[in-house]
mmCIF file of C-alpha atoms in Angstrom:
data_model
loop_
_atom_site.group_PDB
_atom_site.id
_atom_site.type_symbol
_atom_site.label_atom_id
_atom_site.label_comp_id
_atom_site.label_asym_id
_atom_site.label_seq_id
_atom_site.Cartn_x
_atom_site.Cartn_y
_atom_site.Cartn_z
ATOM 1 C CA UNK A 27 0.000 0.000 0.000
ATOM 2 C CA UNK A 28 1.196 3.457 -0.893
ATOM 3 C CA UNK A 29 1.785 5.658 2.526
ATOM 4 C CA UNK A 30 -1.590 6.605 3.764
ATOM 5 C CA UNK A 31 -0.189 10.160 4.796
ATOM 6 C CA UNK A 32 1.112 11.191 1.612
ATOM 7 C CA UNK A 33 -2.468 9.974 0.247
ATOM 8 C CA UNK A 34 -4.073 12.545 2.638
ATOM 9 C CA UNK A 35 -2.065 14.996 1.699
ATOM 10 C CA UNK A 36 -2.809 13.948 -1.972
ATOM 11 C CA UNK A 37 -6.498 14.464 -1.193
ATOM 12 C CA UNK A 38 -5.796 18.442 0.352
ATOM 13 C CA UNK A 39 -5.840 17.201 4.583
ATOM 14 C CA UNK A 40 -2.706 16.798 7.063
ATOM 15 C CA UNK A 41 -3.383 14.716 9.728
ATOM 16 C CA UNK A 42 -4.051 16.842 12.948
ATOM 17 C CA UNK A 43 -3.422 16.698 16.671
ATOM 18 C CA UNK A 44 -5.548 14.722 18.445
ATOM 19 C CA UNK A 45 -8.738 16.296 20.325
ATOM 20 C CA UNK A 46 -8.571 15.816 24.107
ATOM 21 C CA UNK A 47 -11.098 14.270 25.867
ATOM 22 C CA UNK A 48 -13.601 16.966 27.033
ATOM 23 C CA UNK A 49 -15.461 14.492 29.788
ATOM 24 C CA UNK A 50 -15.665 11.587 31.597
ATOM 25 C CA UNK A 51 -13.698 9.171 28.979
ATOM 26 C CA UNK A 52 -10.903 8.022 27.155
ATOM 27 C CA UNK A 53 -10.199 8.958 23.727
ATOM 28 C CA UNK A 54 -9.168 5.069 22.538
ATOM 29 C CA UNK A 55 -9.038 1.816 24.014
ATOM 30 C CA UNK A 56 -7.031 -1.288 22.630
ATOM 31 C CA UNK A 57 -8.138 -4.519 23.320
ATOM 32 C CA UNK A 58 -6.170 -7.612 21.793
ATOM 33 C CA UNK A 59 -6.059 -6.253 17.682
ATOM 34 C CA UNK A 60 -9.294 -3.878 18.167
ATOM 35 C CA UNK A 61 -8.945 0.301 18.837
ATOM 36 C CA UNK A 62 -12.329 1.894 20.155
ATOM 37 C CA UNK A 63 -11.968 5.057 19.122
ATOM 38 C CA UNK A 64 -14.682 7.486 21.043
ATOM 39 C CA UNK A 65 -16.510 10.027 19.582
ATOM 40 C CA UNK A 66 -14.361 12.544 17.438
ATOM 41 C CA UNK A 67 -16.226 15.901 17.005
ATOM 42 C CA UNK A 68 -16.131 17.654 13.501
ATOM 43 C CA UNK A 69 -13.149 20.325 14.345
ATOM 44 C CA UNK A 70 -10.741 22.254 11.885
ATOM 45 C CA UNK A 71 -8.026 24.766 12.393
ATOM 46 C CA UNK A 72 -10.375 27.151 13.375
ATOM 47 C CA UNK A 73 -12.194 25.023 16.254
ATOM 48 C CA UNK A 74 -15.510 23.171 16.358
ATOM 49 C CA UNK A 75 -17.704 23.227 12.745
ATOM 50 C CA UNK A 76 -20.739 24.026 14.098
ATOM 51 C CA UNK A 77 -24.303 23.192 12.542
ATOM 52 C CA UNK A 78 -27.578 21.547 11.478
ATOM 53 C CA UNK A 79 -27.929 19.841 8.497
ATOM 54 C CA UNK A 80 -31.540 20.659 6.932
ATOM 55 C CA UNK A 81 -30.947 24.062 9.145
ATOM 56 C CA UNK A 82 -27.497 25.936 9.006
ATOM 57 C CA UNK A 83 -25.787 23.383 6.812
ATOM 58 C CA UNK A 84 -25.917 22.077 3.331
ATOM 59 C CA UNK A 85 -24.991 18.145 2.638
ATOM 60 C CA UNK A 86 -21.803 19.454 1.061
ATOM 61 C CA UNK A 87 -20.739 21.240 4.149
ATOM 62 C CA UNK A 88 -22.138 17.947 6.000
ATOM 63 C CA UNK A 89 -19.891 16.198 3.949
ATOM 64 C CA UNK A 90 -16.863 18.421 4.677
ATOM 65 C CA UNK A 91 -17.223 17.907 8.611
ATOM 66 C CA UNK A 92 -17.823 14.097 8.534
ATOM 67 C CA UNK A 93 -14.354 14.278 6.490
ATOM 68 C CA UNK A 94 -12.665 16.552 9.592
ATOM 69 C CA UNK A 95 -14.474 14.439 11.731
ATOM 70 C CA UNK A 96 -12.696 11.089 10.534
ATOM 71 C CA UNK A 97 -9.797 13.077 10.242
ATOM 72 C CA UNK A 98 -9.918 13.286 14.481
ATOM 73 C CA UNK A 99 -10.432 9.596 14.331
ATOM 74 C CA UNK A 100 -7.575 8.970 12.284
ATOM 75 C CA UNK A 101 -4.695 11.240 14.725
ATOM 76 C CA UNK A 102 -6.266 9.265 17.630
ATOM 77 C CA UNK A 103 -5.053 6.246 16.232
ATOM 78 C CA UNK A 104 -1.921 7.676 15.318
ATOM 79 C CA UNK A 105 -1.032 10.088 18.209
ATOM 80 C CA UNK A 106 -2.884 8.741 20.811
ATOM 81 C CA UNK A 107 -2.804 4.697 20.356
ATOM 82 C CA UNK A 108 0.245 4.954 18.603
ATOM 83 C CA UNK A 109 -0.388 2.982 15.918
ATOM 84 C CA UNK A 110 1.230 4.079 12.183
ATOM 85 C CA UNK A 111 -1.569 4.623 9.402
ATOM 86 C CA UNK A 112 -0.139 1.280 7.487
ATOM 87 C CA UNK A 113 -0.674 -0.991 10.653
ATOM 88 C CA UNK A 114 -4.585 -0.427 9.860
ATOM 89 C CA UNK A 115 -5.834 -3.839 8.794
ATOM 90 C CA UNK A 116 -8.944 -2.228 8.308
ATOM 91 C CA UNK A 117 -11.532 0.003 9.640
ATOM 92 C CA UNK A 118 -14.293 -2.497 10.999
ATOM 93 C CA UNK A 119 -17.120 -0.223 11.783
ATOM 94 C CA UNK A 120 -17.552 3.737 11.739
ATOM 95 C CA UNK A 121 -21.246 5.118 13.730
ATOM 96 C CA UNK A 122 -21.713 8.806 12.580
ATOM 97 C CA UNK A 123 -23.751 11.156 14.120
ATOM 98 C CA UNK A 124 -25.156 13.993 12.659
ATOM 99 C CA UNK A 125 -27.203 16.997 13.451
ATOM 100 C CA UNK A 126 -29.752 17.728 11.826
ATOM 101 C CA UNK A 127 -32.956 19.416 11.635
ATOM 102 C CA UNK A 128 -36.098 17.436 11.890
ATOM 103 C CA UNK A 129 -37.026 16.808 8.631
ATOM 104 C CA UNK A 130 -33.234 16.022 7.495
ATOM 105 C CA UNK A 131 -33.053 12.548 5.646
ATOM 106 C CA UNK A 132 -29.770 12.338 4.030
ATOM 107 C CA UNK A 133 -27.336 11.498 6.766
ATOM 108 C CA UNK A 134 -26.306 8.658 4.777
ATOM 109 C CA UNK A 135 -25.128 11.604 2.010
ATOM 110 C CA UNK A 136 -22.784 13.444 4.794
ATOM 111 C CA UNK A 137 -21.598 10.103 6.491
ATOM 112 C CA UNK A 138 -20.190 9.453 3.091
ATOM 113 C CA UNK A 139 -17.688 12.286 3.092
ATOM 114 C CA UNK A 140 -15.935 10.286 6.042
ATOM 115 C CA UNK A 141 -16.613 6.361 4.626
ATOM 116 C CA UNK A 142 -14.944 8.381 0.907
ATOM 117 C CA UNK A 143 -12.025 10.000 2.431
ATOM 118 C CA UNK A 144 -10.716 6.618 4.050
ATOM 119 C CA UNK A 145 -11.736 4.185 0.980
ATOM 120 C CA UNK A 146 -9.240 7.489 -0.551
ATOM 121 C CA UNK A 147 -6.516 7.105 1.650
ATOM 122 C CA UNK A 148 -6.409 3.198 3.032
ATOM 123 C CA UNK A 149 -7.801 1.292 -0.229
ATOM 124 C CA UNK A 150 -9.621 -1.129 0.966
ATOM 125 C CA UNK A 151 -8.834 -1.053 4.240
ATOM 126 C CA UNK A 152 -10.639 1.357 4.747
ATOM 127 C CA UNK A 153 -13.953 -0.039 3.767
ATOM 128 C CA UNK A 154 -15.932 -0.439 6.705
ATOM 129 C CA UNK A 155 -19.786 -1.310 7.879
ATOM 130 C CA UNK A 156 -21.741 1.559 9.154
ATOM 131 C CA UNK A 157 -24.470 3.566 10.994
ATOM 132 C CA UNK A 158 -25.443 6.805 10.085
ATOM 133 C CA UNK A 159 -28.293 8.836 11.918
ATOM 134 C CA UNK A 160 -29.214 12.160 12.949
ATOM 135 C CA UNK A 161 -29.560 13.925 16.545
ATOM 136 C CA UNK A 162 -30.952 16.822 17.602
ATOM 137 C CA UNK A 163 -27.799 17.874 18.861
ATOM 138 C CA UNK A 164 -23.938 17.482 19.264
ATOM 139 C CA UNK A 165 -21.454 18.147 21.851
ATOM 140 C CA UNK A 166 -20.329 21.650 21.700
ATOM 141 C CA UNK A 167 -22.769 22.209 18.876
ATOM 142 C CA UNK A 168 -20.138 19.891 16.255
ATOM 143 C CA UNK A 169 -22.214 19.524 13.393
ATOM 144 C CA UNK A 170 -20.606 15.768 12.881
ATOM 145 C CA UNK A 171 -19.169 13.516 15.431
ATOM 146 C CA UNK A 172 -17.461 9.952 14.493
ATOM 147 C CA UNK A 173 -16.935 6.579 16.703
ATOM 148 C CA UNK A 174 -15.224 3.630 14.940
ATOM 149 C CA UNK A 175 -13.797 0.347 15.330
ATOM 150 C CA UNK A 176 -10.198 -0.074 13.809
ATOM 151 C CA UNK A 177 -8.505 -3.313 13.274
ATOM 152 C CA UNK A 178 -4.837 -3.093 13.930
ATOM 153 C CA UNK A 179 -1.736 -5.401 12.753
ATOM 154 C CA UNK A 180 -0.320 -6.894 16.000
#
């Protein structure tokens, strides 16, 4: 596999600094070959992306967060866990939250911008199963927050 950073830089992203914890958890826990990776929040340089999709956001700009979102995910297992992007086996599972209005129905549209940016930058391994729904609300109004499941070499 070609090197998964130079990939993301390929696709316009570096990989940032992880987000600390901001309550009551840890940001990633290993068991045996598995990383949990909690929540990750949609952030850029500028801080939180804030929004509703149906409201304040378009699925575009959706799409842009889930991709800062996975981003977060992605420097947890890096910075955090340790673990270099080519020791991914493959991402198992991703769970995206978004929030949206009411009346919103294509979460499925924004959780692609994450599930495209790692097929992107990990091939295959990066293919995962997933859950996509919407949520009146976010943590520190984050338009997009991420959970996943990572397989890791041992």
């Amino acid at each position: 596999m070609s090197d998964p950073l130079q990939k993301l830089r390929d696709y316009g992203y570096e990989l940032p600094s992880p987000n600390p914890p901001v309550a009551s958890y840890v940001p990633v826990v290993r068991t045996g070959n598995l990383l949990y990776i909690s929540g990750q929040i949609s952030t850029n340089e500028y801080g939180v992306i804030e929004g509703r999709l149906g409201d304040t956001m378009n699925v575009v700009q959706g799409s842009t967060a889930a991709e800062h979102a996975v981003l977060s995910v992605l420097a947890q297992i890096v910075h955090t866990a340790g673990v270099p992007l080519d020791q991914i086996r493959r991402f198992v599972k991703l769970t995206v939250l978004v929030a949206a209005a009411p009346d919103f129905t294509e979460h499925h549209l924004v959780a692609n911008g994450a599930s495209n940016l790692l097929a992107e930058v990990l091939g295959e391994k990066g293919k995962h199963a997933r859950a996509a729904f919407g949520t009146t609300g976010l943590p520190m109004g984050a338009a997009v927050e991420i959970e996943a499941v990572v397989e890791i070499d041992a």
